[in-house]
Coordinates of C-alpha atoms and ligand atoms in Angstrom, one line a residue:
T1097 CA -17.9 -6.3 7.0
S1098 CA -19.4 -9.4 8.5
L1099 CA -17.3 -11.7 6.3
S1100 CA -13.8 -12.4 7.2
L1101 CA -11.7 -12.1 4.2
T1102 CA -8.9 -14.3 5.0
S1103 CA -7.3 -14.3 1.6
F1104 CA -7.2 -10.5 1.4
D1105 CA -3.6 -9.4 1.9
S1106 CA -3.7 -6.2 3.8
S1107 CA 0.0 -5.6 3.2
L1108 CA -1.1 -4.6 -0.3
V1109 CA -2.3 -1.3 1.0
L1110 CA 0.1 -0.9 3.9
P1111 CA 1.1 2.7 4.5
I1112 CA 4.4 3.6 3.0
V1113 CA 6.8 5.4 5.2
V1114 CA 7.7 8.4 3.2
E1115 CA 10.3 11.0 3.9
R1116 CA 9.8 14.4 2.5
L1117 CA 12.6 15.2 0.1
K1118 CA 14.0 18.6 -0.5
F1119 CA 12.9 19.6 -3.9
C1120 CA 14.7 22.0 -6.1
G1121 CA 14.8 22.8 -9.7
Q1122 CA 12.5 21.7 -12.5
Y1123 CA 10.6 18.6 -12.0
E1124 CA 7.9 17.3 -14.4
Y1125 CA 5.4 14.6 -13.7
F1126 CA 2.8 12.9 -15.9
N1127 CA -0.4 14.8 -15.4
A1128 CA -3.4 12.6 -16.1
V1129 CA -5.2 15.3 -18.1
L1130 CA -2.2 16.6 -20.0
I1131 CA -0.5 13.4 -21.1
N1132 CA -0.3 13.0 -24.9
E1133 CA -1.6 16.6 -25.4
V1134 CA 0.2 18.7 -28.0
D1135 CA 0.2 22.5 -28.6
E1136 CA -0.5 24.1 -32.0
E1137 CA 3.1 23.4 -33.1
G1138 CA 2.9 19.7 -32.2
N1139 CA 5.1 19.9 -29.1
N1140 CA 4.1 18.1 -25.9
V1141 CA 2.5 20.5 -23.4
E1142 CA 4.1 21.0 -20.0
L1143 CA 3.4 18.2 -17.5
G1144 CA 2.2 16.2 -20.5
G1145 CA 4.7 14.3 -22.5
E1146 CA 4.3 11.1 -24.5
F1147 CA 2.8 8.5 -22.4
I1148 CA 2.3 5.0 -24.0
L1149 CA -1.1 3.6 -23.4
E1150 CA -2.2 0.1 -24.4
P1151 CA -5.7 -1.5 -24.2
S1152 CA -5.7 -4.1 -21.4
D1153 CA -8.1 -6.9 -21.1
H1154 CA -8.0 -6.8 -17.4
F1155 CA -9.2 -3.2 -17.5
N1156 CA -12.1 -3.9 -19.9
N1157 CA -9.9 -2.8 -22.9
L1158 CA -9.4 0.6 -21.4
S1159 CA -6.0 2.0 -22.6
V1160 CA -3.6 2.0 -19.6
N1161 CA 0.1 2.0 -18.9
L1162 CA 1.0 -0.8 -16.5
S1163 CA 4.4 0.5 -15.6
L1164 CA 3.6 4.0 -14.4
S1165 CA 0.9 5.9 -12.5
V1166 CA -0.5 9.3 -13.4
V1167 CA -1.2 12.3 -11.2
Q1168 CA -4.4 14.2 -11.2
V1169 CA -4.7 17.7 -9.7
P1170 CA -8.1 19.3 -9.2
T1171 CA -8.8 22.0 -11.8
N1172 CA -9.1 24.7 -9.1
M1173 CA -5.6 24.1 -7.9
Y1174 CA -2.3 25.2 -9.4
N1175 CA -0.7 22.0 -10.8
K1176 CA 2.9 23.4 -10.1
D1177 CA 2.2 24.5 -6.6
P1178 CA 5.5 23.7 -4.7
D1179 CA 3.6 21.6 -2.1
I1180 CA 1.9 19.5 -4.8
V1181 CA 5.1 19.1 -6.8
N1182 CA 7.0 18.1 -3.7
G1183 CA 4.4 15.5 -2.8
V1184 CA 4.2 14.2 -6.3
Y1185 CA 7.9 13.9 -6.3
W1186 CA 8.2 11.7 -3.2
S1187 CA 5.1 9.7 -4.0
E1188 CA 6.8 8.6 -7.2
A1189 CA 8.3 5.8 -5.2
L1190 CA 4.8 4.3 -5.2
N1191 CA 5.1 3.3 -8.9
K1192 CA 7.2 0.3 -7.9
V1193 CA 4.9 -0.6 -5.1
F1194 CA 1.9 -0.5 -7.4
V1195 CA 3.6 -2.6 -10.0
D1196 CA 4.8 -5.2 -7.5
N1197 CA 1.3 -5.4 -5.9
F1198 CA -0.2 -6.0 -9.3
E1199 CA 2.3 -8.7 -10.1
R1200 CA 1.7 -10.4 -6.8
D1201 CA -2.1 -10.2 -7.1
P1202 CA -3.3 -10.0 -10.7
T1203 CA -6.9 -9.6 -9.7
L1204 CA -6.2 -6.0 -8.4
I1205 CA -7.7 -3.2 -10.4
W1206 CA -7.1 0.5 -9.5
Q1207 CA -4.5 1.3 -6.8
Y1208 CA -4.1 4.9 -5.7
F1209 CA -2.8 7.4 -3.2
G1210 CA -4.9 10.5 -2.4
S1211 CA -2.8 13.2 -0.9
A1212 CA -3.9 15.6 1.8
K1213 CA -2.5 18.3 -0.5
G1214 CA -5.1 17.4 -3.1
F1215 CA -3.3 15.5 -5.8
F1216 CA -4.3 11.9 -6.7
R1217 CA -1.8 9.3 -7.9
Q1218 CA -3.5 6.5 -9.8
Y1219 CA -2.1 3.2 -11.1
P1220 CA -2.3 2.0 -13.8
G1221 CA -1.7 5.2 -15.7
V1222 CA -4.7 6.3 -17.7
K1223 CA -5.7 9.4 -19.6
W1224 CA -8.3 11.6 -17.9
H1225 CA -10.7 13.8 -19.9
P1226 CA -12.3 16.9 -18.5
D1227 CA -16.1 17.4 -18.7
E1228 CA -17.7 19.6 -21.4
H1229 CA -16.7 22.8 -19.4
G1230 CA -13.1 21.8 -19.4
V1231 CA -13.2 21.0 -15.7
I1232 CA -12.3 18.0 -13.6
G1233 CA -14.3 18.2 -10.4
F1234 CA -12.7 15.2 -8.9
D1235 CA -10.9 16.0 -5.6
C1236 CA -9.8 12.9 -3.8
R1237 CA -10.2 14.5 -0.4
N1238 CA -14.0 14.7 -0.9
R1239 CA -14.3 11.0 -1.7
K1240 CA -16.0 8.7 0.9
W1241 CA -13.0 6.4 1.1
Y1242 CA -10.7 9.3 1.8
I1243 CA -12.9 10.8 4.5
Q1244 CA -13.7 7.5 6.1
A1245 CA -10.1 6.5 6.3
A1246 CA -8.7 9.9 7.3
T1247 CA -11.0 10.8 10.2
S1248 CA -12.6 9.1 13.1
P1249 CA -16.4 9.1 13.1
K1250 CA -17.6 12.5 14.3
D1251 CA -20.7 14.4 15.4
V1252 CA -20.7 18.0 14.0
V1253 CA -23.0 21.0 14.6
I1254 CA -22.6 23.7 12.0
L1255 CA -23.5 27.2 13.3
V1256 CA -24.1 29.8 10.5
D1257 CA -24.3 33.5 11.4
V1258 CA -27.2 35.0 9.5
S1259 CA -27.2 38.4 11.2
G1260 CA -27.5 41.6 9.1
S1261 CA -23.7 42.0 8.6
M1262 CA -23.6 38.8 6.7
K1263 CA -25.6 40.2 3.7
G1264 CA -24.4 39.8 0.2
L1265 CA -21.1 38.1 -0.7
R1266 CA -20.4 37.1 2.9
L1267 CA -23.6 35.0 2.9
T1268 CA -22.6 33.5 -0.4
I1269 CA -19.2 32.5 1.0
A1270 CA -20.8 31.2 4.2
R1271 CA -23.2 29.0 2.2
Q1272 CA -20.3 27.6 0.2
T1273 CA -18.3 27.0 3.4
V1274 CA -21.2 25.0 4.9
S1275 CA -21.5 23.1 1.7
S1276 CA -17.8 22.3 1.7
I1277 CA -18.0 21.1 5.3
L1278 CA -20.9 18.8 4.3
D1279 CA -18.6 17.4 1.6
T1280 CA -16.2 16.3 4.3
L1281 CA -18.8 14.4 6.2
G1282 CA -19.6 10.8 5.5
D1283 CA -21.8 7.9 6.5
D1284 CA -20.0 7.4 9.8
D1285 CA -20.8 11.0 10.8
F1286 CA -23.8 12.8 12.3
F1287 CA -24.6 16.5 11.9
N1288 CA -27.1 19.3 12.0
I1289 CA -27.0 23.0 10.8
I1290 CA -28.3 25.9 12.9
A1291 CA -28.5 29.4 11.6
Y1292 CA -28.6 32.1 14.2
N1293 CA -29.3 35.8 14.5
Q1294 CA -31.2 37.0 17.6
E1295 CA -33.0 33.7 17.3
I1296 CA -32.0 30.1 16.6
H1297 CA -33.2 28.6 13.4
Y1298 CA -32.8 24.9 12.7
V1299 CA -32.2 24.9 8.9
E1300 CA -34.5 21.9 8.8
P1301 CA -37.1 22.7 11.5
C1302 CA -38.2 19.0 11.7
L1303 CA -34.8 18.1 13.0
N1304 CA -34.9 20.4 15.9
G1305 CA -32.6 19.3 18.7
T1306 CA -31.0 16.2 17.2
L1307 CA -28.3 15.1 14.7
V1308 CA -28.8 13.1 11.6
R1309 CA -26.5 10.7 9.7
A1310 CA -24.4 12.5 7.1
D1311 CA -25.5 10.2 4.2
R1312 CA -26.0 11.6 0.7
T1313 CA -29.8 12.0 1.0
N1314 CA -29.6 14.0 4.2
K1315 CA -26.8 16.2 3.0
D1316 CA -28.6 17.0 -0.3
H1317 CA -31.7 17.8 1.7
F1318 CA -29.8 20.3 3.9
R1319 CA -28.1 21.9 0.9
E1320 CA -31.5 22.8 -0.6
H1321 CA -32.4 24.6 2.7
L1322 CA -29.2 26.6 2.6
D1323 CA -30.4 28.6 -0.3
K1324 CA -33.3 29.8 1.8
L1325 CA -31.1 31.5 4.4
F1326 CA -31.1 35.3 4.4
A1327 CA -29.3 37.8 6.6
K1328 CA -31.0 40.2 9.1
G1329 CA -30.9 41.2 12.7
I1330 CA -28.2 40.8 15.2
G1331 CA -26.2 37.7 16.0
L1332 CA -26.4 36.2 19.5
L1333 CA -23.6 33.7 19.3
G1334 CA -23.8 32.8 22.9
D1335 CA -27.2 31.3 22.5
A1336 CA -26.2 29.4 19.4
L1337 CA -23.1 27.9 21.1
T1338 CA -25.3 26.9 24.1
E1339 CA -27.7 25.1 21.8
A1340 CA -24.9 23.4 19.9
F1341 CA -23.3 22.1 23.1
M1342 CA -26.6 20.9 24.4
I1343 CA -27.6 18.9 21.4
L1344 CA -24.1 17.4 21.2
S1345 CA -24.3 16.4 24.8
D1346 CA -27.9 15.0 24.4
F1347 CA -26.9 13.1 21.3
N1348 CA -23.9 11.6 23.0
Q1349 CA -26.1 10.3 25.7
T1350 CA -28.3 8.4 23.2
G1351 CA -25.2 6.4 22.3
R1352 CA -26.0 6.7 18.6
G1353 CA -23.2 9.0 17.6
S1354 CA -19.5 8.8 17.4
V1355 CA -19.0 8.9 21.2
C1356 CA -15.4 10.2 21.0
S1357 CA -15.3 12.9 18.5
Q1358 CA -17.5 16.0 18.5
A1359 CA -17.1 19.4 16.9
I1360 CA -18.8 22.7 16.4
M1361 CA -18.1 24.5 13.1
L1362 CA -18.7 28.2 13.4
V1363 CA -19.2 30.2 10.2
T1364 CA -19.4 33.9 11.0
D1365 CA -18.0 37.4 10.2
G1366 CA -16.8 38.0 13.8
A1367 CA -17.4 37.6 17.5
T1368 CA -17.5 40.5 19.8
E1369 CA -16.9 38.4 22.9
M1370 CA -15.0 35.3 23.9
Y1371 CA -17.9 33.4 25.5
D1372 CA -15.7 31.9 28.1
D1373 CA -18.8 31.6 30.4
V1374 CA -20.4 29.2 27.8
F1375 CA -17.3 27.1 27.4
E1376 CA -16.8 27.0 31.2
K1377 CA -20.3 25.7 31.6
Y1378 CA -20.4 23.1 28.8
N1379 CA -16.9 22.2 27.6
W1380 CA -14.2 22.9 30.2
P1381 CA -12.0 21.4 31.6
E1382 CA -12.2 18.3 29.4
R1383 CA -12.7 20.2 26.1
K1384 CA -14.3 17.2 24.5
V1385 CA -16.0 19.3 21.9
R1386 CA -13.6 21.0 19.4
L1387 CA -14.5 24.4 18.0
F1388 CA -13.5 25.4 14.4
P1389 CA -14.3 29.0 13.7
Y1390 CA -14.4 30.2 10.0
L1391 CA -14.1 33.9 9.8
I1392 CA -15.8 35.1 6.6
G1393 CA -14.7 38.2 4.8
R1394 CA -11.5 40.3 4.6
E1395 CA -11.8 42.1 7.9
S1396 CA -9.7 40.7 10.7
A1397 CA -10.8 43.1 13.5
F1398 CA -12.7 40.2 15.1
A1399 CA -10.1 37.5 14.4
D1400 CA -8.5 37.6 17.8
N1401 CA -11.7 36.5 19.7
L1402 CA -12.3 33.7 17.3
K1403 CA -8.7 32.5 17.4
W1404 CA -8.8 32.5 21.2
M1405 CA -12.1 30.5 21.1
A1406 CA -10.4 27.9 18.7
C1407 CA -7.4 27.5 20.9
A1408 CA -9.4 27.3 24.1
N1409 CA -11.4 24.4 22.6
K1410 CA -8.8 22.4 20.8
G1411 CA -9.8 23.6 17.3
Y1412 CA -8.4 25.5 14.5
F1413 CA -9.1 29.1 13.2
S1414 CA -9.4 29.9 9.5
Q1415 CA -10.2 33.1 7.6
I1416 CA -12.1 32.8 4.3
S1417 CA -12.0 36.0 2.3
T1418 CA -13.1 34.8 -1.2
L1419 CA -15.1 31.9 -2.7
A1420 CA -11.8 30.5 -4.1
D1421 CA -10.4 30.1 -0.5
V1422 CA -13.3 28.0 0.7
Q1423 CA -12.3 24.5 0.0
E1424 CA -8.7 24.6 1.1
N1425 CA -9.6 26.3 4.4
V1426 CA -12.3 23.9 5.2
M1427 CA -10.1 20.8 4.5
R1428 CA -7.7 21.9 7.2
Y1429 CA -9.9 20.8 10.0
L1430 CA -9.5 17.3 8.9
H1431 CA -5.9 17.3 9.9
V1432 CA -6.9 18.3 13.5
M1433 CA -9.7 15.7 13.5
S1434 CA -7.3 13.0 12.3
R1435 CA -4.8 13.6 15.1
P1436 CA -6.3 11.0 17.5
K1437 CA -5.8 8.4 14.8
V1438 CA -2.2 9.5 14.3
I1439 CA -1.5 9.5 18.0
D1440 CA -3.0 6.0 18.5
H1441 CA -1.3 4.7 15.3
E1442 CA -4.7 3.6 14.1
H1443 CA -4.2 2.3 10.6
D1444 CA -7.7 0.8 10.3
T1445 CA -8.8 -0.3 6.9
V1446 CA -12.2 1.1 5.9
W1447 CA -14.6 -0.4 3.3
T1448 CA -17.0 1.7 1.4
E1449 CA -20.5 0.7 0.4
A1450 CA -20.9 -0.9 -3.1
Y1451 CA -20.9 1.5 -6.0
V1452 CA -20.6 1.4 -9.8
D1453 CA -17.2 1.9 -11.3
S1454 CA -18.2 3.8 -14.4
A1455 CA -14.8 3.2 -16.0
L1456 CA -15.1 -0.5 -16.0
N1457 CA -18.6 -1.2 -17.2
D1458 CA -18.5 -4.2 -19.4
K1459 CA -21.0 -5.9 -21.7
S1460 CA -22.6 -7.8 -18.9
G1461 CA -23.5 -4.5 -17.2
P1462 CA -22.0 -2.2 -14.7
T1463 CA -19.3 -3.5 -12.4
L1464 CA -20.1 -3.2 -8.7
T1465 CA -17.0 -2.3 -6.7
T1466 CA -16.0 -1.4 -3.2
T1467 CA -13.0 0.6 -2.1
V1468 CA -10.7 -0.5 0.8
A1469 CA -8.6 2.4 2.1
M1470 CA -6.1 3.2 4.9
P1471 CA -4.6 6.5 6.1
V1472 CA -0.9 7.3 5.7
F1473 CA 0.8 9.3 8.4
S1474 CA 4.2 10.9 8.5
T1475 CA 6.3 9.5 11.3
K1476 CA 8.7 12.4 11.5
N1477 CA 9.6 13.3 15.0
E1478 CA 9.6 17.1 15.0
T1479 CA 5.8 17.1 15.0
N1480 CA 5.2 14.6 17.9
Q1481 CA 1.5 14.5 16.8
G1482 CA 2.2 13.2 13.3
I1483 CA 0.8 14.5 10.1
L1484 CA -1.8 13.0 7.8
L1485 CA -0.2 12.6 4.4
G1486 CA -3.1 11.1 2.6
V1487 CA -4.9 7.9 2.1
V1488 CA -4.1 4.8 0.1
G1489 CA -6.8 2.7 -1.5
T1490 CA -7.6 0.1 -4.0
D1491 CA -10.9 -0.8 -5.7
I1492 CA -12.1 -4.4 -5.4
P1493 CA -14.8 -5.7 -7.7
L1494 CA -17.5 -7.4 -5.7
Q1495 CA -17.2 -10.5 -7.9
E1496 CA -13.7 -11.0 -6.3
L1497 CA -15.3 -11.0 -2.9
M1498 CA -18.0 -13.4 -4.0
K1499 CA -15.3 -15.8 -5.0
L1500 CA -14.1 -16.0 -1.4
I1501 CA -17.4 -17.3 -0.1
P1502 CA -17.0 -21.0 0.8
K1503 CA -20.0 -22.3 -1.1
H1504 CA -19.7 -25.9 0.2
M1505 CA -20.5 -24.7 3.7
L1506 CA -23.7 -23.0 2.8
G1507 CA -25.9 -25.9 1.8
I1508 CA -28.3 -26.1 -1.2
H1509 CA -30.4 -23.0 -0.6
G1510 CA -27.9 -21.1 1.3
Y1511 CA -26.3 -17.9 0.2
A1512 CA -24.0 -15.3 1.7
F1513 CA -24.3 -11.6 2.0
A1514 CA -22.3 -8.9 3.7
I1515 CA -23.3 -5.5 5.0
T1516 CA -21.1 -2.6 6.0
N1517 CA -21.0 -1.1 9.5
N1518 CA -23.5 1.5 8.3
G1519 CA -26.0 -1.0 7.2
Y1520 CA -25.5 -0.8 3.4
I1521 CA -25.4 -4.0 1.5
L1522 CA -21.9 -4.8 0.3
I1523 CA -22.5 -8.1 -1.4
H1524 CA -25.7 -10.0 -1.9
P1525 CA -26.7 -12.4 -4.8
D1526 CA -29.5 -10.1 -5.7
L1527 CA -27.7 -6.7 -5.4
R1528 CA -27.9 -4.9 -8.7
P1529 CA -27.5 -1.2 -9.5
L1530 CA -30.8 0.3 -10.7
V1531 CA -30.6 1.2 -14.4
T1532 CA -33.5 3.4 -15.1
H1533 CA -33.0 3.6 -18.9
F1534 CA -30.1 2.8 -21.2
L1535 CA -26.8 3.7 -19.6
S1536 CA -28.3 6.0 -17.1
I1537 CA -27.4 4.7 -13.7
T1538 CA -29.2 6.1 -10.7
F1539 CA -26.3 5.3 -8.3
T1540 CA -23.7 8.1 -8.5
P1541 CA -20.3 6.4 -9.1
E1542 CA -18.0 7.0 -6.3
H1543 CA -15.1 7.9 -8.5
S1544 CA -16.7 9.6 -11.4
H1545 CA -13.4 9.4 -13.2
S1546 CA -14.2 11.2 -16.4
I1547 CA -13.0 8.2 -18.4
P1548 CA -15.1 7.4 -21.5
Ligands
LIG2108 C1 4.5 3.7 -19.9 O1 4.8 5.0 -20.4 C2 6.1 5.3 -20.4 C3 6.3 6.7 -20.9 O2 5.7 6.9 -22.1 C4 6.9 4.3 -21.3 O3 8.3 4.6 -21.3 C5 6.6 2.9 -20.9 O4 7.2 2.0 -21.8 C6 5.1 2.7 -20.8 N1 4.9 1.3 -20.2 C7 4.2 0.4 -20.8 C8 4.0 -0.9 -20.1 O5 3.6 0.7 -21.9
LIG2109 C1 -11.1 -6.6 -25.7 O1 -10.9 -6.5 -27.1 C2 -10.6 -7.8 -27.7 C3 -10.2 -7.6 -29.2 O2 -10.7 -6.4 -29.7 C4 -11.9 -8.6 -27.6 O3 -11.7 -9.9 -28.1 C5 -12.2 -8.8 -26.1 O4 -13.4 -9.5 -25.9 C6 -12.3 -7.4 -25.4 N1 -12.5 -7.6 -24.0 C7 -13.4 -7.0 -23.3 C8 -13.4 -7.4 -21.8 O5 -14.2 -6.2 -23.7
LIG2110 C1 -37.7 23.0 19.1 O1 -38.9 22.3 19.5 C2 -39.4 22.7 20.7 C3 -40.6 21.9 21.1 O2 -40.6 20.7 20.4 C4 -39.7 24.2 20.7 O3 -40.1 24.5 22.0 C5 -38.5 25.0 20.4 O4 -38.8 26.3 20.3 C6 -37.9 24.5 19.0 N1 -36.7 25.2 18.8 C7 -36.4 25.8 17.6 C8 -35.1 26.5 17.6 O5 -37.1 25.7 16.7
LIG2111 C1 -20.0 10.6 25.4 O1 -20.4 9.8 26.4 C2 -19.4 8.8 26.8 C3 -20.1 7.8 27.7 O2 -20.9 8.5 28.6 C4 -18.2 9.5 27.4 O3 -17.3 8.6 27.7 C5 -17.7 10.4 26.3 O4 -16.6 11.1 26.8 C6 -18.7 11.4 25.8 N1 -18.1 12.1 24.7 C7 -18.2 13.4 24.6 C8 -17.6 14.0 23.4 O5 -18.8 14.1 25.4
LIG2112 C1 12.1 9.6 17.0 O1 12.1 9.7 18.4 C2 12.3 8.4 19.1 C3 12.1 8.6 20.6 O2 12.0 9.9 20.9 C4 13.6 7.8 18.7 O3 13.8 6.6 19.4 C5 13.7 7.7 17.2 O4 15.0 7.2 16.8 C6 13.4 9.0 16.5 N1 13.3 8.8 15.1 C7 13.9 9.5 14.2 C8 13.7 9.2 12.7 O5 14.6 10.5 14.5

C-alpha cells in the first residue's frame, strides 16, 4: 500500500515455527460446524462437544468464544483424515498466540491459519452454519489472501486437449480441472486458456496471443467459454506447446507480467511423444517455464511421457481420474510454485483489496475490511527446499487504517487514500460498497463465512 503503517505490528502475524508431532490414538477437535450439535439421543456429536459461546460487543454481538479457536474442514474432505487431524493437532498451539495477540491489540478481529492441507483454524471460536444444501463451500486455499501469500505472481497458460478421445466424462473432468486452476489464480497473476486438437483455439478469440489479469471478471468470462468446448479430431500437442511458449515469452518481453514465474498447465488424456524438440527450442537449458501436466482419466498408458515432460521442465505430474479428485490434485502445483519463496525465505505480507465482511455488518452498514496475510513454511532440514504449511492472516477493518492517517498533516481540504499494488482502492473517504437493494451487496464477500 502507499501508506506506511508504522503502528501495525507485523509480529502479530509472524510465522510460527511448528514441528510436526507424531500423532497416535484418538484426538478430537472443535469442528466449527459440529460444535454444540447433538444427535437424537441428546449426546454431543463426534468432533462437536459443548462449546461455550457468548455475544461480544467487539464482534458486533456475534456469539464467540474468546479463549479457543475452531477448525473448519471443507465439506468435500474427510474431517478425520490423518493429515488433517495431525495438522489440527499441532496447530492447536496457535490458540495461545491468538489470545495473546488479542490481549496485546484489542482492535484485532478475526485471526486465522489456513492450512495447505485444507483445514482452517479461526479465532475467536464461532459456530459455522452450512448453506441450505448442507454444504460449506469455503476452502481457505481458494481465498485471495491465501493464494497471494502462498505463491509468487505468475503467468500461466492453460492448454486443454479437446481431441476426440476427450469426449464425455473426460471433458467434464477437464473443464472442472481448468476451473479449479482458475480458482488458484489471483489479481497478481496473468493467464490465458487455449484448447487444442489439430488446430489451436483460443477459448476467448479476442485474446489471441496475449495474457490477461486473473481478476474475477476475466476468470468468470473464461469460465462461461469453457462450457462451449467440445471434443473432436486429433490432438497436436506440439503446436499447442509451441504457441504457449511463444505467448509466455512475448508477454514477458512486454514487462507486464510476473517476470520470474511462468507455467504451462496441460490438461490432457495422454501424450504420445515427449516433445523434447519443442522444449529444446523454447525452454532449455534454463527451464524458466514450468510444465504441470494433468492426466485425465483412469488409463495410465501415457503417464510416462507426461511424467517425463513434467520432470524435464521443473513441474509436477498429476493424474485425475474422477471429478472428486480434481481439487486436491490441482492444489499440489501451488507447493511447487511456492518453492522460490521458501528458498528465499520470503515472508512478505500481502494485503487484499477492500471487501465486505458479511459476518460483521453493523447498523451503520457493511464493514469494509482488508486481510493481511503471510505464508508459513516448515523449516525442517530433511527437505532442503522447505514445505508450505499454510498461511496466517488477520482481517483489519478499514476504519482502523483510517485512524492511522495523520490528519493534521493533510490541511483543510486534504484527504488520504491508499491503493493496492493491483490498483484497487483500499481506503478512500468516499469508498462504499454498492448496495443495490436492501441487504444485497454486489461485492462478493471475501470470506463468505456462513455466519448469520
Ligand atoms: C470456550 O469454550 C470452552 C469449551 O466449551 C470453555 O471451556 C471455555 O470456558 C470457553 N471460553 C470462554 C471465554 O467462554
Ligand atoms: C449489543 O447488544 C447490546 C445489548 O443487547 C446493545 O446495547 C449493543 O448496542 C449491541 N452492540 C452492537 C454493536 O450491536
Ligand atoms: C490470431 O490472430 C492472428 C492475426 O491477428 C491470426 O493470424 C491467427 O490465426 C490467430 N490465431 C488463432 C489461434 O486464432
Ligand atoms: C523475463 O524477462 C526478464 C528480463 O528480460 C528475464 O530476466 C526473465 O528471466 C524472463 N523470465 C522468463 C520466465 O523467461
Ligand atoms: C539444519 O541444517 C543446518 C545446516 O545444515 C544446521 O546448522 C541446523 O542445526 C539444522 N537444524 C536442525 C533442526 O536440524
